[in-house]
Short mmCIF file of C-alpha atoms and ligand atoms in Angstrom, two decimals:
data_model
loop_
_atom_site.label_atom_id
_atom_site.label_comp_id
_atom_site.label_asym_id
_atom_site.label_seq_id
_atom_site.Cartn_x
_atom_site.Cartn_y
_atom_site.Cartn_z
CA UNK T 1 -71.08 -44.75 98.48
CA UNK T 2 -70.61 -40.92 99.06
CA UNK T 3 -72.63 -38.68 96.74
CA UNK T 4 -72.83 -36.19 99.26
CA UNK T 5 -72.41 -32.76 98.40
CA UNK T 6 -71.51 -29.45 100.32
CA UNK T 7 -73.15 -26.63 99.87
CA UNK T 8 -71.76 -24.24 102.53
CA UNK T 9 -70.05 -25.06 105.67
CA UNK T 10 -73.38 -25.62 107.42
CA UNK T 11 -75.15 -27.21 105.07
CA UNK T 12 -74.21 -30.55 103.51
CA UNK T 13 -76.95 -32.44 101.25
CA UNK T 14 -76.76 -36.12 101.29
CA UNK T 15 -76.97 -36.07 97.07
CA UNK T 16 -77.45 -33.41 94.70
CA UNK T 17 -80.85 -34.34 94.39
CA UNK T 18 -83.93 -32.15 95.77
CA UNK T 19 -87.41 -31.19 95.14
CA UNK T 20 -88.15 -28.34 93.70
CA UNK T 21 -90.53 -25.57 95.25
CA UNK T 22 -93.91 -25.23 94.07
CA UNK T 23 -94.46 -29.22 92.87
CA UNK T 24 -93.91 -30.73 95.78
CA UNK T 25 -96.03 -28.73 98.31
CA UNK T 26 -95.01 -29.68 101.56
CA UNK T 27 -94.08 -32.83 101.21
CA UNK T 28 -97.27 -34.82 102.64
CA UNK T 29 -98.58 -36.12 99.37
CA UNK T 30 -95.20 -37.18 98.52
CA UNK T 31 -94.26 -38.84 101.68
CA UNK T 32 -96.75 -41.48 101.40
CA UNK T 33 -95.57 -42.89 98.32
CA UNK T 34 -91.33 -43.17 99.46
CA UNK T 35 -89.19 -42.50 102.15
CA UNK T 36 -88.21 -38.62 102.60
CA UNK T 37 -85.52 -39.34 103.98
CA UNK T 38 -83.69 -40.28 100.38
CA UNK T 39 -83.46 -36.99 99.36
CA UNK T 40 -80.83 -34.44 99.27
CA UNK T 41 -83.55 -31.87 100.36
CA UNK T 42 -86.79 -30.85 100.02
CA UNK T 43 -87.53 -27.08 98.87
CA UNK T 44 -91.01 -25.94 99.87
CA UNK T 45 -94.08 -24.59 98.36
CA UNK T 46 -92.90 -20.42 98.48
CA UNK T 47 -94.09 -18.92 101.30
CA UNK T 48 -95.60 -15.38 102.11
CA UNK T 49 -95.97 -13.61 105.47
CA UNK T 50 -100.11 -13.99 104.97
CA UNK T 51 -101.48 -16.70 103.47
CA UNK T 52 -102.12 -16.46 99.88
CA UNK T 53 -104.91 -17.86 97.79
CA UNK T 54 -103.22 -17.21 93.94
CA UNK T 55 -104.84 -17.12 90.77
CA UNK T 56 -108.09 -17.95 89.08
CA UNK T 57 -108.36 -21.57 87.89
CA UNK T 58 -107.45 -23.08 85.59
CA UNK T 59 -103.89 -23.28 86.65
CA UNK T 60 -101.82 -25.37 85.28
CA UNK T 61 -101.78 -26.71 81.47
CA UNK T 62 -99.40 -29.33 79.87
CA UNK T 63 -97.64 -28.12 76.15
CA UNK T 64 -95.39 -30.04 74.02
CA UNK T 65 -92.54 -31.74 76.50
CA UNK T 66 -93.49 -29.27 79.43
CA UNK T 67 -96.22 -27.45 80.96
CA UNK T 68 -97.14 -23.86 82.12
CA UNK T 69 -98.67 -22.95 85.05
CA UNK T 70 -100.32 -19.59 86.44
CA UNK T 71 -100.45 -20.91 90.62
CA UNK T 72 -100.33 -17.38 91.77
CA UNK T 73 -97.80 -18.20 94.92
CA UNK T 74 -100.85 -19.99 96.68
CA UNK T 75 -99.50 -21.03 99.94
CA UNK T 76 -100.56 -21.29 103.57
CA UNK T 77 -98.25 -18.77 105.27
CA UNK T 78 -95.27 -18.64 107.09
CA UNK T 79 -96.94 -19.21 110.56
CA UNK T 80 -99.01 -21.55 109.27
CA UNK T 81 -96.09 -23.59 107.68
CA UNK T 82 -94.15 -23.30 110.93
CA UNK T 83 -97.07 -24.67 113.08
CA UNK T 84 -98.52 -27.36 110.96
CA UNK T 85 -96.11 -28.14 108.28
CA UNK T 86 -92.12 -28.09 109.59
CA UNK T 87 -92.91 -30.42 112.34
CA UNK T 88 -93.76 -33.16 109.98
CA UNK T 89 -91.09 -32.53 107.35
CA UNK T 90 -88.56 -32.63 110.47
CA UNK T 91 -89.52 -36.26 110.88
CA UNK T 92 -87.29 -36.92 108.16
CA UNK T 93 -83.33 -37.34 107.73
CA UNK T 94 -83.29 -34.62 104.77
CA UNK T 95 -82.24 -31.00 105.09
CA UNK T 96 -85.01 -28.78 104.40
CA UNK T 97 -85.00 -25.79 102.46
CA UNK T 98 -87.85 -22.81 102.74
CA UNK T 99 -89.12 -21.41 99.23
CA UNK T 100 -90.10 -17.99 100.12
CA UNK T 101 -90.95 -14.19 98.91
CA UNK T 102 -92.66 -11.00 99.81
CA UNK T 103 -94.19 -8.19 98.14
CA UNK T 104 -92.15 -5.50 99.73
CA UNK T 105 -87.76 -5.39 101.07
CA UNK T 106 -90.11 -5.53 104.22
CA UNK T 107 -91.71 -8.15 103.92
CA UNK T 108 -88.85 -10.47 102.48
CA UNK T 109 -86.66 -9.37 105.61
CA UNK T 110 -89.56 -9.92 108.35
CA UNK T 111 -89.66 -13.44 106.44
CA UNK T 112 -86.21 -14.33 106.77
CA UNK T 113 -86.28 -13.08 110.09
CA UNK T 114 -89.77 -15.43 111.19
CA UNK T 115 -87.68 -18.57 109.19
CA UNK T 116 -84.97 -17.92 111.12
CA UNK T 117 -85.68 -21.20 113.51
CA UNK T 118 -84.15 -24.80 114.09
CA UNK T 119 -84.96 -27.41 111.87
CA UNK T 120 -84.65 -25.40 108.37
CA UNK T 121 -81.57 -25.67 106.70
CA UNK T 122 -81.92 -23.31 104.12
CA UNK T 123 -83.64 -20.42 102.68
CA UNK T 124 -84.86 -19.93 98.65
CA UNK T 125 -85.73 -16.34 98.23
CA UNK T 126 -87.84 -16.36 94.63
CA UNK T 127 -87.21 -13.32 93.17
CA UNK T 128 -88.07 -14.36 89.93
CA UNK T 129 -91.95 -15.87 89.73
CA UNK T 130 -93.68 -14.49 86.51
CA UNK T 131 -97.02 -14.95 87.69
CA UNK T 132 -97.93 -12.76 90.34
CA UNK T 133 -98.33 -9.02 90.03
CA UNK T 134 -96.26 -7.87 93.44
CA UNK T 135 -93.53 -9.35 94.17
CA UNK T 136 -91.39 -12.31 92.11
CA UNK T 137 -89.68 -10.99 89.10
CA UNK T 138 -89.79 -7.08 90.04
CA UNK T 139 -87.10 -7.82 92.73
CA UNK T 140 -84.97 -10.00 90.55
CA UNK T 141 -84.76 -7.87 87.12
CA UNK T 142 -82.35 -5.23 88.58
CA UNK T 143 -78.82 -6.09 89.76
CA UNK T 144 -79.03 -2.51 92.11
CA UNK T 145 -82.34 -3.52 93.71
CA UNK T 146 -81.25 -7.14 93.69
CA UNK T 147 -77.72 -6.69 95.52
CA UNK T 148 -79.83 -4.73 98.31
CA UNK T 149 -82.36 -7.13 99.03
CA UNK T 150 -80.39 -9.95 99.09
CA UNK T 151 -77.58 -7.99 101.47
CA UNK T 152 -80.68 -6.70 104.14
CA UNK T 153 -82.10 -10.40 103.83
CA UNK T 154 -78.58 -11.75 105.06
CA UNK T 155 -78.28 -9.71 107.92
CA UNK T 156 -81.70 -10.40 108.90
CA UNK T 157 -80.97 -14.26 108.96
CA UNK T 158 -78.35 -17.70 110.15
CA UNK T 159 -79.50 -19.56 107.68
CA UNK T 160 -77.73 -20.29 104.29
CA UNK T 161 -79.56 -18.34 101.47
CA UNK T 162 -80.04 -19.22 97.93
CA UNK T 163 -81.48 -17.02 95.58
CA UNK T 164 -83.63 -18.04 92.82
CA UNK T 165 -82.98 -16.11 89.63
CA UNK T 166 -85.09 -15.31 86.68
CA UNK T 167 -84.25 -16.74 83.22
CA UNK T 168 -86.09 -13.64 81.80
CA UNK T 169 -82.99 -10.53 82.12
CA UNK T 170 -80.69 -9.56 79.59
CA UNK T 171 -77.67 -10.34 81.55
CA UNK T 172 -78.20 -13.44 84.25
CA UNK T 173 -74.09 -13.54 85.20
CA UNK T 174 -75.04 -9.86 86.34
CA UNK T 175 -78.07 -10.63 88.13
CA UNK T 176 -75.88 -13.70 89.32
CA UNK T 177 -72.88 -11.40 90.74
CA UNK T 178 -75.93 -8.80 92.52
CA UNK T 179 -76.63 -11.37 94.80
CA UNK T 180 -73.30 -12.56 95.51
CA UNK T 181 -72.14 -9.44 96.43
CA UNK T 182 -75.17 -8.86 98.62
CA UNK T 183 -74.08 -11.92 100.65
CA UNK T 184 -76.23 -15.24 98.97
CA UNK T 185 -74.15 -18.48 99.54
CA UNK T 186 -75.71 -20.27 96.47
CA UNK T 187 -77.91 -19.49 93.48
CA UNK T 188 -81.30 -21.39 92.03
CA UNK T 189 -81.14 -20.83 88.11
CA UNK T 190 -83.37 -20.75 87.34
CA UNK T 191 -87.27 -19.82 87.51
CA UNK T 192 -90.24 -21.23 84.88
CA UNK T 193 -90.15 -18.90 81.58
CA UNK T 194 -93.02 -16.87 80.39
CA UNK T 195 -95.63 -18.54 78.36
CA UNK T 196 -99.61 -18.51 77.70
CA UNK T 197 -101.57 -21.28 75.75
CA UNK T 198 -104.80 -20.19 73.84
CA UNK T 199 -107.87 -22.42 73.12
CA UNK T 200 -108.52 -22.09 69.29
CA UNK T 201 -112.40 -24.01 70.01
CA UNK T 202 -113.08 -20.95 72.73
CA UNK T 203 -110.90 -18.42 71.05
CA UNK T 204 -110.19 -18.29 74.97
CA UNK T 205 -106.63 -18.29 77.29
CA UNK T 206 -106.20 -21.65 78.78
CA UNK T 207 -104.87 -20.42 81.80
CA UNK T 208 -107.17 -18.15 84.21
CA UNK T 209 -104.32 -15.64 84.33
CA UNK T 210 -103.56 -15.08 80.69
CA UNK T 211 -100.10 -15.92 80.82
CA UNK T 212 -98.05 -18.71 83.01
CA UNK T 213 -94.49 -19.79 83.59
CA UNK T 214 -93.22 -22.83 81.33
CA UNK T 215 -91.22 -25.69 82.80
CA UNK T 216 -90.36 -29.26 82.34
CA UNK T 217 -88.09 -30.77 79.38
CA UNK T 218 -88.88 -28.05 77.26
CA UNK T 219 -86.78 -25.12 79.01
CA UNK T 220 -83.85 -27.57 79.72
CA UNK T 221 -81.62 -26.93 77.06
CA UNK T 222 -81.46 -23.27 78.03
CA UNK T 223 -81.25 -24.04 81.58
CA UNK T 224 -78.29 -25.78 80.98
CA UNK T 225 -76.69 -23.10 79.59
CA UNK T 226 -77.91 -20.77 81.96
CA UNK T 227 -76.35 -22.76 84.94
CA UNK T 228 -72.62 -23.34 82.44
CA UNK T 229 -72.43 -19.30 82.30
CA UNK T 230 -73.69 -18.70 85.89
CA UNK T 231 -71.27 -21.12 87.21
CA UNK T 232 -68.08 -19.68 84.90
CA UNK T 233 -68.99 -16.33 86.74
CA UNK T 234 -70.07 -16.83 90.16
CA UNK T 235 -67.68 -18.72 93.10
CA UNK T 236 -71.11 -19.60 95.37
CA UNK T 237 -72.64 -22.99 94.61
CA UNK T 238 -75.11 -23.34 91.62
CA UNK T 239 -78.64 -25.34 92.47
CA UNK T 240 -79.85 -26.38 89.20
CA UNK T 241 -83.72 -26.22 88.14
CA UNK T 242 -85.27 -26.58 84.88
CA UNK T 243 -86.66 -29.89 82.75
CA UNK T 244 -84.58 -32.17 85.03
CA UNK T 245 -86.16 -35.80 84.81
CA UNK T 246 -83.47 -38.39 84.20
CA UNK T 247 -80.17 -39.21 85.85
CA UNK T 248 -78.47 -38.32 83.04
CA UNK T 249 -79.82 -34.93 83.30
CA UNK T 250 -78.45 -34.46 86.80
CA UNK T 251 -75.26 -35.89 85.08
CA UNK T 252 -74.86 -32.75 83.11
CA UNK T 253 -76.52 -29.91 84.70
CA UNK T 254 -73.24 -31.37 87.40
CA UNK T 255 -70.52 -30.96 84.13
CA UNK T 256 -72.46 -27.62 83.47
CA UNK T 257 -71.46 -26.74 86.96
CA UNK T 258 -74.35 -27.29 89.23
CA UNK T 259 -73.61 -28.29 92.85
CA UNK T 260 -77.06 -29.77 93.25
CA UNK T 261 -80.18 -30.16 91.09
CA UNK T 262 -83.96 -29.28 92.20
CA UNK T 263 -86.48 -31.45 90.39
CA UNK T 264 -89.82 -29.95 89.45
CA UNK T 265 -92.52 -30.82 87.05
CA UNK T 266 -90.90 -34.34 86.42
CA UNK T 267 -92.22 -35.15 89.82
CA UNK T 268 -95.96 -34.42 88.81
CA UNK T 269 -95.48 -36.73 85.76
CA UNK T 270 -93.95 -39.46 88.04
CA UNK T 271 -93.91 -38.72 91.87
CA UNK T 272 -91.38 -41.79 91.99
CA UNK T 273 -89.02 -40.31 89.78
CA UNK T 274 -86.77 -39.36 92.64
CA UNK T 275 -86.11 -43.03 93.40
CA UNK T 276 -84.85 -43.57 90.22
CA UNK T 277 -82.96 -40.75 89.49
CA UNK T 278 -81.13 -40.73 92.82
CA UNK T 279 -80.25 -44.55 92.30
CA UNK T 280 -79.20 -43.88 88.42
CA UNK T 281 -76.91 -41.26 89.46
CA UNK T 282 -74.99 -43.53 92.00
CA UNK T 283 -74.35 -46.25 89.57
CA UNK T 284 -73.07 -43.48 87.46
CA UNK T 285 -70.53 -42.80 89.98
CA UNK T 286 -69.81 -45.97 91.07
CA UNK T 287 -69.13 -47.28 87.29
CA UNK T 288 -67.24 -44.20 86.28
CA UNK T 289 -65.17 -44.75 89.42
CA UNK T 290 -65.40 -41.29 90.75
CA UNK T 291 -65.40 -40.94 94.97
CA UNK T 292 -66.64 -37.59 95.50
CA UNK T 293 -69.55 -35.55 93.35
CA UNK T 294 -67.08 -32.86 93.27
CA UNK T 295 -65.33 -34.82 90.35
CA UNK T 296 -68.05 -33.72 88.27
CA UNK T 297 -69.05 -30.33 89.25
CA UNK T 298 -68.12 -28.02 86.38
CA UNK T 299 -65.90 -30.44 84.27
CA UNK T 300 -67.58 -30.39 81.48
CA UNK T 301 -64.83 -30.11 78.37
CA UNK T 302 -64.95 -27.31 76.00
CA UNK T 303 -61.37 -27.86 74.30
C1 FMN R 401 -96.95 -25.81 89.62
C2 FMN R 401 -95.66 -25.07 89.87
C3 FMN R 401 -95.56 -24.24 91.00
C4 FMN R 401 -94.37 -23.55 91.25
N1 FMN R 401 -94.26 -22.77 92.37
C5 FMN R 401 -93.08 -22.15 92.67
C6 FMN R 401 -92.93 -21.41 93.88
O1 FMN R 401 -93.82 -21.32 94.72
N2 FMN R 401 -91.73 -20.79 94.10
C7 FMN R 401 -90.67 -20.90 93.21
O2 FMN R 401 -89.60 -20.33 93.47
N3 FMN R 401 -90.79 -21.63 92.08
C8 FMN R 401 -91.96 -22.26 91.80
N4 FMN R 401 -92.07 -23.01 90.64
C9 FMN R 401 -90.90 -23.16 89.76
C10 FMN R 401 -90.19 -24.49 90.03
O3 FMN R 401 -89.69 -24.55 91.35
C11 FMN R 401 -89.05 -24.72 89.04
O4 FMN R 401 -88.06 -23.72 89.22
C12 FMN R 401 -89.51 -24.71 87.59
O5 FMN R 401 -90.73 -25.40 87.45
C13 FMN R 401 -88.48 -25.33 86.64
O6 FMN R 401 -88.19 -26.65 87.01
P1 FMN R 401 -88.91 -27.95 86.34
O7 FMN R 401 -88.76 -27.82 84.86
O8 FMN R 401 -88.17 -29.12 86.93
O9 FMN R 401 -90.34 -27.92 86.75
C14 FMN R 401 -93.27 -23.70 90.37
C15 FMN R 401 -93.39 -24.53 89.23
C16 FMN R 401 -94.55 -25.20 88.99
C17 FMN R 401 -94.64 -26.10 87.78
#
């Protein structure tokens, strides 16, 4: 059965289904409990030019139906990912998509340029994490600064480029059209929302950094509707991310008009989850009788 879905001429994802960046590392862990090679894509850990060792621990705390972490963009590098990591992810039959960011227009273009190499498919440029104090959310908050970075970071690279959006602006269908117009082929909405937990033994944060970025079932409500008005305004693809953990999730982030859907903190909970998600969604399709995934895509009914 076909539940294939294009993204942009080049880049066709076997289903809608991929990981999402930041939960899923590089894919090692992962790949020793199933087969790659069923997913519509991995998305990387984000990537800097240097390596980057991130925030004070602890990291990560779980809240009612989600969790918030404070990672800090720890990753090993771009050179280091290239080297050590992209060789083994090519082993499987997926398409491959680099998370990545910078702390300067600089740096983001020298990155797209250094990613620019066989055997990615795609490039994520985060403009939107809330937990790091250069770079992330500064570059995605204004459409001007937004429209720029994302039209130098085209030239600079092949590759099809999403950019990841923040939840937190006034106006995401604006934010949505800045990167259009600079040249994006789809969009990730959207990024973790900001959050802090507070210890009322210790009278203490939880998390080392003060505040985090909340994700899991929590935020998906309003990343649905984040994706439904980003879709009605945009005419690139839609990636979906945000408390996805069931079939019938991918179901209707799809109706909301997502192209594909990235799955993030579900995985921690259940690193199998992919399995079953993937397989729930083709039995969807096969009982509901539709051939193609773009029988879904944006139908949901409003009249
Ligand atoms: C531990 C953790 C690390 C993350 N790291 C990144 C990252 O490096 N780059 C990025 O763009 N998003 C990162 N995210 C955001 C996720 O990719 C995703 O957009 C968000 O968690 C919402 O999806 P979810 O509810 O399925 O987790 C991270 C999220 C978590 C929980």
């Amino acid at each position: 059965m076909d539940i294939s879905v294009r993204i942009t001429p080049s880049l066709t994802l076997k289903n809608p289904v991929l990981s999402a960046s930041g939960t899923f590392a590089y894919g090692e862990e992962f790949s020793r409990l199933f087969d790659l090679s069923l997913l519509g894509g991995v998305v990387t850990k984000g990537l800097s030019l240097l390596p980057k060792e991130g925030n004070p621990t602890p990291r990560i705390c779980e809240t009612s139906s989600g969790l918030i972490n404070a990672i800090g963009l720890e990753n090993i590098g771009a050179d280091a990912f290239i080297a050590e990591k992209l060789p083994f992810l090519r082993q499987f039959d997926t398409s491959i998509v680099v998370n990545f960011f910078g702390t300067s227009e600089e740096e983001y273009v020298l990155m797209a340029e250094k990613l620019d190499i066989e055997g990615i498919s795609a490039l994520e440029m985060n403009v939107s994490c809330p937990n790091i104090k250069k770079g992330g959310i500064e570059f995605g908050k204004d459409p001007h600064v937004l429209r720029r970075l994302t039209a130098n970071v085209r030239s600079a690279t092949s590759k099809p480029l999403f950019v990841k959006l923040s939840p937190m602006v006034t106006q995401i269908g604006e934010m949505a059209l800045a990167a259009q117009e600079g040249g994006a082929d789809a969009l990730t909405c959207a990024n973790t929302f900001p959050a802090m937990a507070i210890n009322e033994k210790t009278c203490r944060p939880i998390l080392g950094n003060v505040t985090g970025g909340l994700s899991g079932p929590a935020i998906k409500p309003i990343a649905l509707k984040i994706v439904w008005e980003v879709s009605k305004q945009a005419c690139i693809p839609v990636i979906a991310s945000g408390g996805i953990t069931t079939w019938r999730d991918v179901v209707q982030f799809l109706l909301a008009g997502a192209s594909a859907v990235e799955i993030g903190s579900a995985s921690l909970r259940d690193p199998l989850c992919f399995t079953e998600i993937i397989r729930g969604f083709a039995d969807y399709m096969r009982e509901k009788g539709l051939k193609s995934v773009s029988e879904l895509i944006g139908k949901l009914k409003t009249d």
